Amino acid sequence: MADQATILHADLDSFYASVEQRDDPGLRGRPVLVGGGVVLAASYEAKAYGVRTPMGIAQARALCPGAVLVPPRMKAYSAASKAVFEVFRDTTPIVEGISIDEAFLEVGGLLKIRGTPTEIAARLRAEVRERAGLPITVGVARTKFLAKVASGVGKPDGLLVVQPGEELAFLHPLPVERLWGVGPVTAAKLRDRQIRTVGHVARIGEAALVTMLGAHAGRHLHALAHNRDPRRVRVGHRRGSIGSQCALGRRPRPFAELEATLAALVDRVTRRMRAANRAGRTVTLRLRFGDFSRATRSRSLLKATVHTRPILETALGLLTAARPLIEERGITLVGVAVGNLDSDGSVQLELPFDDPHDEGLDSALDAVRDRFGSSSVTRAASLGRELNPSVPLLPD
DNA sequence: TCTGGGGTCCTAGGACCC
DNA sequence: TCTGGGGTCCTAGGACCC
């Protein structure tokens, strides 16, 4: 392991809410909620009232009656993210994006040209503020894991450096929930055994953790509690699946409506696949039911594809097979994902088409029409417009 | 605290192959 | 003839992340 803290974890603060406050001065200093049914992001003014994500809007309003609710503007967030990642890449070539609002940066080896990691991190924060107008917190440490913990502790709008000699003293008093990979289930298992802090985790043996949590999770947690994390910052990560889902609420849905919704979701997913030039082979149907139980059903095609029709037919087949389950429990969410994406990046399209973004239209709707008749097609088209407001499913 | 939409990784059994 | 060891792929589920 390197003996210097050279890994930065940069994490934008309340990202969506900060973008809203940046773009509307009237929102600055006020509690802001971004969301529709649930809170997608809350400004720190709102978090002070106990608002968290993903909390229902009604509950958030009850906690913070003065909050301003703003609908999400995904295009603005994606543009803001691009601007911030430009700052990242101007700082160092070794940037690993984790999500729309956070990344790891390796800054070892830049000492002579850009200064110490602490200096680089301070300048990075200033530049993100200057060029993107957004607050960001940076954690600096020797491991990815600890850099991430540091940015979490350093929030909001902070810079926290954990030097090699201070690591365990910093880490051990923290609650177990701070460990990456400890969610509600694992935290409850640990709490049942009076294990509340990272220090407690570090003091029990690896074997006991493995018994408690399984082989991988046990070893992983044991290593993290001792700040052992050999993962390097990796450039050029490619996603393994592309998916889309749609919450349906609690009211019952006719089966044909589910099929139409699924058609619209598949259309959206395959558009994104073609835009990204990634073909996929495994189609996964995701369902959630009235009692909050879930199910997934998947089927692998013989050959990877970017085309709407084979993916839609596979997805509809999975949905039909799951019909008894759906009718028994009541469905509240339907989703589809395509995985096993081509890894080489050189997709051979099976059929030529002029505009890859328009290919899904007829093909998707033909498949629905063949099976379900034209009322489902109309329904799929209108759902498609709801799901893809910027890309109409049918020509106007 | 009754829950959105986008993902990742791990586990485990069964089929199938040599 | 009733049986080893090792490997890969498929499928389903679960936990977790932002």
Coordinates of C-alpha atoms (C1' of nucleotides) in Angstrom, one line a residue:
Chain A
M1 CA 0.0 0.0 0.0
A2 CA 1.2 3.5 -0.7
D3 CA 2.5 5.3 2.3
Q4 CA 1.1 8.7 1.4
A5 CA -2.5 9.9 1.3
T6 CA -2.9 10.6 -2.4
I7 CA -6.5 9.5 -3.1
L8 CA -9.2 12.2 -3.2
H9 CA -12.9 11.4 -2.9
A10 CA -14.8 14.4 -4.2
D11 CA -18.5 14.5 -3.5
L12 CA -20.9 17.4 -4.4
D13 CA -23.1 18.5 -1.5
S14 CA -26.9 17.9 -1.9
F15 CA -26.2 18.0 -5.6
Y16 CA -29.6 18.5 -7.2
A17 CA -30.7 21.0 -4.5
S18 CA -27.4 22.9 -4.9
V19 CA -28.0 23.2 -8.6
E20 CA -31.4 24.6 -7.9
Q21 CA -30.1 27.1 -5.4
R22 CA -27.3 28.1 -7.9
D23 CA -29.8 28.8 -10.7
D24 CA -32.5 30.5 -8.6
P25 CA -31.0 33.1 -6.2
G26 CA -34.4 33.2 -4.5
L27 CA -33.8 29.7 -3.2
R28 CA -30.5 30.4 -1.6
G29 CA -30.4 30.1 2.2
R30 CA -33.9 28.5 2.1
P31 CA -34.8 24.8 2.7
V32 CA -35.2 23.3 -0.8
L33 CA -36.6 19.9 -1.7
V34 CA -36.1 18.4 -5.1
G35 CA -38.4 15.6 -6.0
G36 CA -41.8 14.3 -7.0
G37 CA -43.2 11.5 -5.0
V38 CA -40.1 11.2 -2.8
V39 CA -37.3 13.6 -1.9
L40 CA -34.5 13.1 -4.4
A41 CA -32.3 15.8 -2.7
A42 CA -32.7 18.2 0.2
S43 CA -30.6 21.3 0.8
Y44 CA -28.7 21.5 4.1
E45 CA -31.3 24.0 5.3
A46 CA -33.9 21.3 4.9
K47 CA -31.7 18.5 6.2
A48 CA -31.5 20.6 9.5
Y49 CA -35.2 19.7 10.0
G50 CA -34.5 16.0 9.7
V51 CA -35.4 15.6 6.0
R52 CA -33.6 12.7 4.4
T53 CA -33.7 11.0 1.0
P54 CA -35.6 9.0 -0.1
M55 CA -38.4 10.3 2.2
G56 CA -42.0 10.8 1.0
I57 CA -42.8 14.4 0.1
A58 CA -45.7 14.5 2.6
Q59 CA -43.4 13.5 5.4
A60 CA -40.7 15.9 4.5
R61 CA -43.2 18.8 4.4
A62 CA -44.5 17.8 7.8
L63 CA -40.9 18.0 9.2
C64 CA -40.1 21.2 7.3
P65 CA -43.3 23.2 6.5
G66 CA -41.3 26.1 5.0
A67 CA -39.5 24.0 2.4
V68 CA -39.8 24.9 -1.3
L69 CA -40.5 21.9 -3.5
V70 CA -38.8 22.0 -6.9
P71 CA -39.4 19.4 -9.6
P72 CA -36.2 17.7 -10.8
R73 CA -34.4 19.1 -13.9
M74 CA -32.3 16.2 -14.9
K75 CA -30.7 18.0 -17.9
A76 CA -29.4 20.8 -15.7
Y77 CA -27.9 18.2 -13.3
S78 CA -26.3 16.3 -16.1
A79 CA -24.8 19.5 -17.5
A80 CA -23.6 20.6 -14.1
S81 CA -22.0 17.1 -13.6
K82 CA -20.2 17.4 -16.9
A83 CA -18.7 20.8 -15.9
V84 CA -17.5 19.4 -12.5
F85 CA -16.0 16.3 -14.1
E86 CA -14.1 18.7 -16.4
V87 CA -12.5 20.3 -13.4
F88 CA -11.7 16.8 -12.1
R89 CA -9.9 15.8 -15.3
D90 CA -8.1 19.1 -15.4
T91 CA -6.7 18.2 -12.0
T92 CA -5.5 14.7 -12.8
P93 CA -5.9 12.2 -15.6
I94 CA -6.8 9.4 -13.1
V95 CA -10.4 10.0 -12.4
E96 CA -12.9 7.3 -11.5
G97 CA -16.5 8.5 -11.7
I98 CA -18.8 6.7 -9.1
S99 CA -22.1 8.5 -9.9
I100 CA -23.4 11.8 -11.3
D101 CA -22.0 13.7 -8.3
E102 CA -18.9 11.9 -7.0
A103 CA -15.5 10.6 -8.1
F104 CA -12.2 9.3 -6.9
L105 CA -9.1 11.1 -8.1
E106 CA -5.5 9.8 -7.8
V107 CA -3.1 12.7 -7.3
G108 CA 0.1 10.8 -6.3
G109 CA 3.0 11.7 -8.6
L110 CA 1.7 15.3 -9.1
L111 CA 3.7 16.8 -6.3
K112 CA 6.2 18.7 -8.5
I113 CA 3.7 20.1 -10.9
R114 CA 0.6 20.6 -8.7
G115 CA 1.7 20.4 -5.1
T116 CA 0.7 18.2 -2.2
P117 CA -2.6 16.3 -2.2
T118 CA -4.0 18.7 0.4
E119 CA -3.1 21.7 -1.8
I120 CA -4.6 20.0 -4.8
A121 CA -7.8 19.2 -3.0
A122 CA -8.2 22.8 -1.7
R123 CA -7.7 24.1 -5.3
L124 CA -10.1 21.6 -6.7
R125 CA -12.8 22.8 -4.3
A126 CA -12.2 26.4 -5.3
E127 CA -12.3 25.6 -9.0
V128 CA -15.5 23.6 -8.7
R129 CA -17.0 26.6 -6.9
E130 CA -15.7 29.0 -9.5
R131 CA -16.4 27.1 -12.7
A132 CA -19.5 25.2 -11.8
G133 CA -20.9 27.4 -8.9
L134 CA -21.3 24.4 -6.6
P135 CA -20.1 23.4 -3.1
I136 CA -18.1 20.2 -2.9
T137 CA -16.5 18.2 -0.1
V138 CA -13.2 16.4 -0.6
G139 CA -11.8 13.6 1.5
V140 CA -8.2 12.7 1.2
A141 CA -6.6 9.5 2.4
R142 CA -4.4 6.6 1.6
T143 CA -7.3 4.2 0.6
K144 CA -10.4 4.8 -1.5
F145 CA -12.5 3.6 1.4
L146 CA -11.1 6.0 3.9
A147 CA -11.2 8.9 1.4
K148 CA -14.9 8.3 1.0
V149 CA -15.5 8.1 4.8
A150 CA -13.5 11.3 5.1
S151 CA -15.6 13.2 2.6
G152 CA -18.8 11.9 4.4
V153 CA -17.5 13.2 7.7
G154 CA -16.2 16.4 6.2
K155 CA -19.6 17.5 4.7
P156 CA -20.9 20.0 3.9
D157 CA -18.5 22.2 1.9
G158 CA -15.4 20.8 3.6
L159 CA -12.0 19.3 3.2
L160 CA -10.8 16.5 5.4
V161 CA -7.4 15.0 5.1
V162 CA -6.6 11.8 7.0
Q163 CA -2.8 11.4 7.3
P164 CA -1.4 7.8 7.4
G165 CA -0.5 8.0 11.1
E166 CA -4.1 9.1 12.1
E167 CA -6.1 6.6 10.3
L168 CA -7.3 4.2 12.9
A169 CA -7.8 7.0 15.5
F170 CA -10.1 8.7 13.0
L171 CA -11.9 5.5 11.9
H172 CA -12.5 3.5 15.1
P173 CA -14.9 5.9 16.9
L174 CA -17.2 6.1 13.9
P175 CA -20.5 4.2 13.9
V176 CA -20.6 1.0 11.8
E177 CA -23.0 2.6 9.4
R178 CA -20.1 4.7 8.1
L179 CA -18.5 1.6 6.6
W180 CA -19.1 1.3 2.9
G181 CA -21.3 -1.8 2.4
V182 CA -23.0 -1.6 5.8
G183 CA -26.7 -0.9 5.2
P184 CA -29.7 -1.4 7.4
V185 CA -29.6 -5.2 7.4
T186 CA -25.9 -5.6 8.2
A187 CA -26.1 -2.8 10.8
A188 CA -28.9 -4.5 12.5
K189 CA -27.0 -7.8 12.6
L190 CA -24.0 -6.1 14.1
R191 CA -26.1 -4.1 16.6
D192 CA -27.7 -7.3 17.9
R193 CA -24.2 -8.3 19.0
Q194 CA -23.4 -4.9 20.6
I195 CA -21.1 -4.0 17.7
R196 CA -21.7 -0.3 17.2
T197 CA -18.5 1.3 16.1
V198 CA -15.8 0.5 13.6
G199 CA -13.5 -0.1 16.5
H200 CA -15.7 -2.8 17.8
V201 CA -15.7 -4.4 14.3
A202 CA -11.9 -4.2 14.3
R203 CA -11.6 -6.0 17.6
I204 CA -13.6 -9.1 16.8
G205 CA -12.0 -11.8 14.7
E206 CA -12.4 -12.2 10.9
A207 CA -13.9 -15.7 11.4
A208 CA -16.6 -14.4 13.7
L209 CA -17.5 -11.7 11.1
V210 CA -17.6 -14.3 8.3
T211 CA -20.0 -16.5 10.4
M212 CA -22.2 -13.5 11.0
L213 CA -22.2 -12.0 7.5
G214 CA -21.0 -14.5 5.0
A215 CA -17.5 -15.0 3.5
H216 CA -17.2 -12.0 1.3
A217 CA -19.0 -9.4 3.5
G218 CA -17.2 -10.7 6.6
R219 CA -13.7 -10.5 5.1
H220 CA -14.5 -7.2 3.5
L221 CA -15.7 -5.5 6.7
H222 CA -12.8 -6.9 8.6
A223 CA -10.3 -5.4 6.2
L224 CA -12.0 -2.0 6.1
A225 CA -12.1 -1.8 9.8
H226 CA -8.3 -2.0 9.7
N227 CA -8.2 0.4 6.8
R228 CA -7.0 -2.3 4.4
D229 CA -8.3 -1.5 1.0
P230 CA -6.0 -2.4 -1.9
R231 CA -8.3 -1.0 -4.7
R232 CA -6.7 1.5 -7.0
V233 CA -8.4 4.4 -8.7
R234 CA -9.5 3.0 -12.0
V235 CA -10.0 4.9 -15.3
G236 CA -12.4 3.9 -18.0
H237 CA -15.0 2.0 -16.0
R238 CA -17.9 0.8 -18.2
R239 CA -21.3 0.0 -16.9
G240 CA -22.5 -3.5 -16.9
S241 CA -26.2 -2.9 -17.5
I242 CA -28.7 -0.3 -18.7
G243 CA -32.2 -0.3 -17.2
S244 CA -35.3 1.7 -16.6
Q245 CA -38.2 1.3 -14.2
C246 CA -41.5 2.9 -13.4
A247 CA -43.4 3.0 -10.1
L248 CA -47.1 2.4 -10.6
G249 CA -48.7 3.4 -7.3
R250 CA -51.0 1.1 -5.4
R251 CA -54.0 1.0 -7.6
P252 CA -54.6 -2.2 -9.6
R253 CA -53.5 -2.1 -13.3
P254 CA -55.0 -4.0 -16.2
F255 CA -52.4 -6.5 -17.5
A256 CA -52.5 -4.9 -20.9
E257 CA -51.4 -1.6 -19.3
L258 CA -48.4 -3.3 -17.8
E259 CA -47.5 -4.7 -21.2
A260 CA -47.8 -1.2 -22.6
T261 CA -45.7 0.3 -19.8
L262 CA -43.1 -2.4 -20.4
A263 CA -43.0 -1.6 -24.1
A264 CA -42.3 2.0 -23.3
L265 CA -39.6 1.1 -20.8
V266 CA -37.9 -1.2 -23.3
D267 CA -38.0 1.5 -25.9
R268 CA -36.3 3.9 -23.6
V269 CA -33.6 1.4 -22.6
T270 CA -32.8 0.3 -26.2
R271 CA -32.6 4.0 -27.2
R272 CA -30.0 4.5 -24.6
M273 CA -28.2 1.3 -25.6
R274 CA -28.0 2.5 -29.2
A275 CA -26.9 6.0 -28.1
A276 CA -24.1 4.4 -26.0
N277 CA -23.3 1.8 -28.7
R278 CA -23.6 -1.1 -26.2
A279 CA -25.3 -4.3 -27.2
G280 CA -26.7 -6.5 -24.4
R281 CA -27.7 -10.1 -24.1
T282 CA -29.5 -10.7 -20.8
V283 CA -33.0 -9.2 -20.3
T284 CA -34.1 -8.8 -16.7
L285 CA -37.7 -8.0 -15.6
R286 CA -38.0 -6.3 -12.2
L287 CA -41.2 -6.4 -10.3
R288 CA -42.3 -5.0 -6.9
F289 CA -45.5 -5.9 -5.3
G290 CA -48.1 -4.4 -2.9
D291 CA -46.4 -6.0 0.1
F292 CA -43.1 -4.6 -1.0
S293 CA -41.7 -8.0 -1.9
R294 CA -39.8 -8.1 -5.1
A295 CA -39.1 -10.5 -7.9
T296 CA -36.7 -10.6 -10.9
R297 CA -37.0 -12.8 -13.9
S298 CA -34.3 -12.9 -16.5
R299 CA -33.6 -14.6 -19.8
S300 CA -30.4 -14.5 -21.9
L301 CA -30.5 -14.2 -25.6
L302 CA -28.1 -16.2 -27.8
K303 CA -26.5 -13.1 -29.2
A304 CA -26.2 -9.6 -27.9
T305 CA -28.4 -7.0 -29.6
V306 CA -29.3 -3.3 -29.5
H307 CA -32.6 -3.8 -31.2
T308 CA -35.9 -3.1 -29.5
R309 CA -37.9 -6.0 -30.9
P310 CA -36.1 -9.0 -29.5
I311 CA -35.6 -7.4 -26.2
L312 CA -39.3 -6.4 -26.0
E313 CA -40.5 -9.8 -27.0
T314 CA -38.3 -11.4 -24.3
A315 CA -39.4 -8.9 -21.7
L316 CA -43.1 -9.5 -22.6
G317 CA -42.5 -13.2 -22.3
L318 CA -41.1 -12.9 -18.8
L319 CA -44.0 -10.6 -17.8
T320 CA -46.5 -13.2 -19.1
A321 CA -44.8 -15.9 -17.1
A322 CA -45.0 -13.8 -14.0
R323 CA -48.7 -13.0 -14.5
P324 CA -50.0 -15.3 -11.7
L325 CA -47.6 -13.7 -9.2
I326 CA -48.7 -10.2 -10.3
E327 CA -52.3 -11.1 -10.0
E328 CA -51.8 -12.6 -6.6
R329 CA -49.8 -9.8 -4.9
G330 CA -50.7 -6.7 -6.9
I331 CA -47.9 -4.9 -8.7
T332 CA -46.4 -1.5 -7.7
L333 CA -43.3 -1.3 -9.9
V334 CA -42.2 -2.6 -13.2
G335 CA -38.7 -2.3 -14.6
V336 CA -36.5 -3.8 -17.2
A337 CA -32.7 -3.9 -17.5
V338 CA -30.4 -5.3 -20.2
G339 CA -27.1 -6.7 -18.9
N340 CA -24.2 -8.7 -20.2
L341 CA -23.4 -5.6 -22.2
D342 CA -20.7 -6.0 -24.9
S343 CA -17.4 -5.4 -23.3
D344 CA -15.2 -4.6 -26.3
G345 CA -17.1 -1.5 -27.2
S346 CA -17.2 -2.4 -30.9
V347 CA -20.8 -3.3 -31.4
Q348 CA -21.6 -4.9 -34.7
L349 CA -25.2 -3.8 -35.5
E350 CA -27.2 -6.7 -36.9
L351 CA -29.1 -4.5 -39.3
P352 CA -28.2 -1.2 -40.7
F353 CA -30.5 1.7 -39.9
D354 CA -30.2 5.4 -40.6
D355 CA -30.8 7.1 -37.3
P356 CA -30.0 4.8 -34.4
H357 CA -32.2 6.9 -32.1
D358 CA -35.3 6.4 -34.1
E359 CA -35.0 2.6 -34.7
G360 CA -37.1 1.6 -31.7
L361 CA -40.3 3.3 -32.8
D362 CA -42.0 1.0 -35.3
S363 CA -40.3 -2.2 -34.1
A364 CA -41.4 -1.8 -30.5
L365 CA -45.0 -0.9 -31.4
D366 CA -45.2 -3.6 -34.1
A367 CA -44.4 -6.2 -31.5
V368 CA -47.0 -4.9 -29.1
R369 CA -49.6 -4.6 -31.9
D370 CA -49.0 -8.1 -33.1
R371 CA -49.7 -9.5 -29.6
F372 CA -52.1 -7.2 -28.0
G373 CA -53.9 -5.1 -30.6
S374 CA -54.0 -1.4 -31.2
S375 CA -55.4 -0.1 -27.9
S376 CA -52.2 -1.3 -26.2
V377 CA -50.2 0.5 -28.9
T378 CA -51.9 3.7 -28.2
R379 CA -51.3 3.3 -24.5
A380 CA -47.7 2.4 -25.0
A381 CA -47.3 5.5 -27.2
S382 CA -48.7 7.8 -24.6
L383 CA -46.7 6.2 -21.8
G384 CA -43.7 6.6 -24.0
R385 CA -44.2 10.3 -24.2
E386 CA -44.6 10.5 -20.4
L387 CA -41.4 8.5 -19.9
N388 CA -39.4 10.2 -22.7
P389 CA -40.7 13.7 -22.8
S390 CA -37.8 14.8 -25.0
V391 CA -37.9 11.8 -27.4
P392 CA -41.5 11.1 -28.5
L393 CA -42.1 7.4 -29.0
L394 CA -44.3 8.1 -32.0
P395 CA -43.8 10.8 -34.7
D396 CA -46.2 13.7 -34.0
Chain B
dT1 C1' -40.5 5.2 7.5
dC2 C1' -44.4 3.0 3.7
dT3 C1' -40.4 4.0 -0.5
dG4 C1' -37.9 6.9 -7.0
dG5 C1' -34.8 5.7 -10.5
dG6 C1' -30.3 4.5 -11.7
dG7 C1' -27.0 1.1 -10.8
dT8 C1' -23.2 -2.6 -8.5
dC9 C1' -21.7 -6.9 -6.4
dC10 C1' -22.3 -11.4 -4.0
dT11 C1' -24.5 -16.0 -3.1
dA12 C1' -26.2 -20.2 -4.4
dG13 C1' -28.3 -24.0 -6.9
dG14 C1' -28.7 -26.4 -11.2
dA15 C1' -27.4 -27.6 -16.0
dC16 C1' -23.8 -28.8 -18.6
dC17 C1' -19.0 -29.8 -20.0
dC18 C1' -14.5 -32.3 -19.7
Chain C
dT1 C1' -22.5 -47.7 -14.0
dC2 C1' -24.1 -44.6 -9.9
dT3 C1' -19.7 -41.8 -9.7
dG4 C1' -14.6 -37.3 -8.7
dG5 C1' -13.1 -32.7 -9.3
dG6 C1' -13.0 -28.5 -11.7
dG7 C1' -15.0 -25.2 -14.5
dT8 C1' -18.6 -22.1 -16.9
dC9 C1' -23.1 -20.2 -17.7
dC10 C1' -27.8 -19.3 -16.3
dT11 C1' -31.2 -17.8 -13.1
dA12 C1' -33.2 -15.8 -8.8
dG13 C1' -32.7 -13.3 -4.9
dG14 C1' -30.6 -10.1 -1.7
dA15 C1' -27.9 -6.2 0.1
dC16 C1' -26.1 -2.0 -0.9
dC17 C1' -24.8 2.5 -3.1
dC18 C1' -26.1 7.5 -4.7

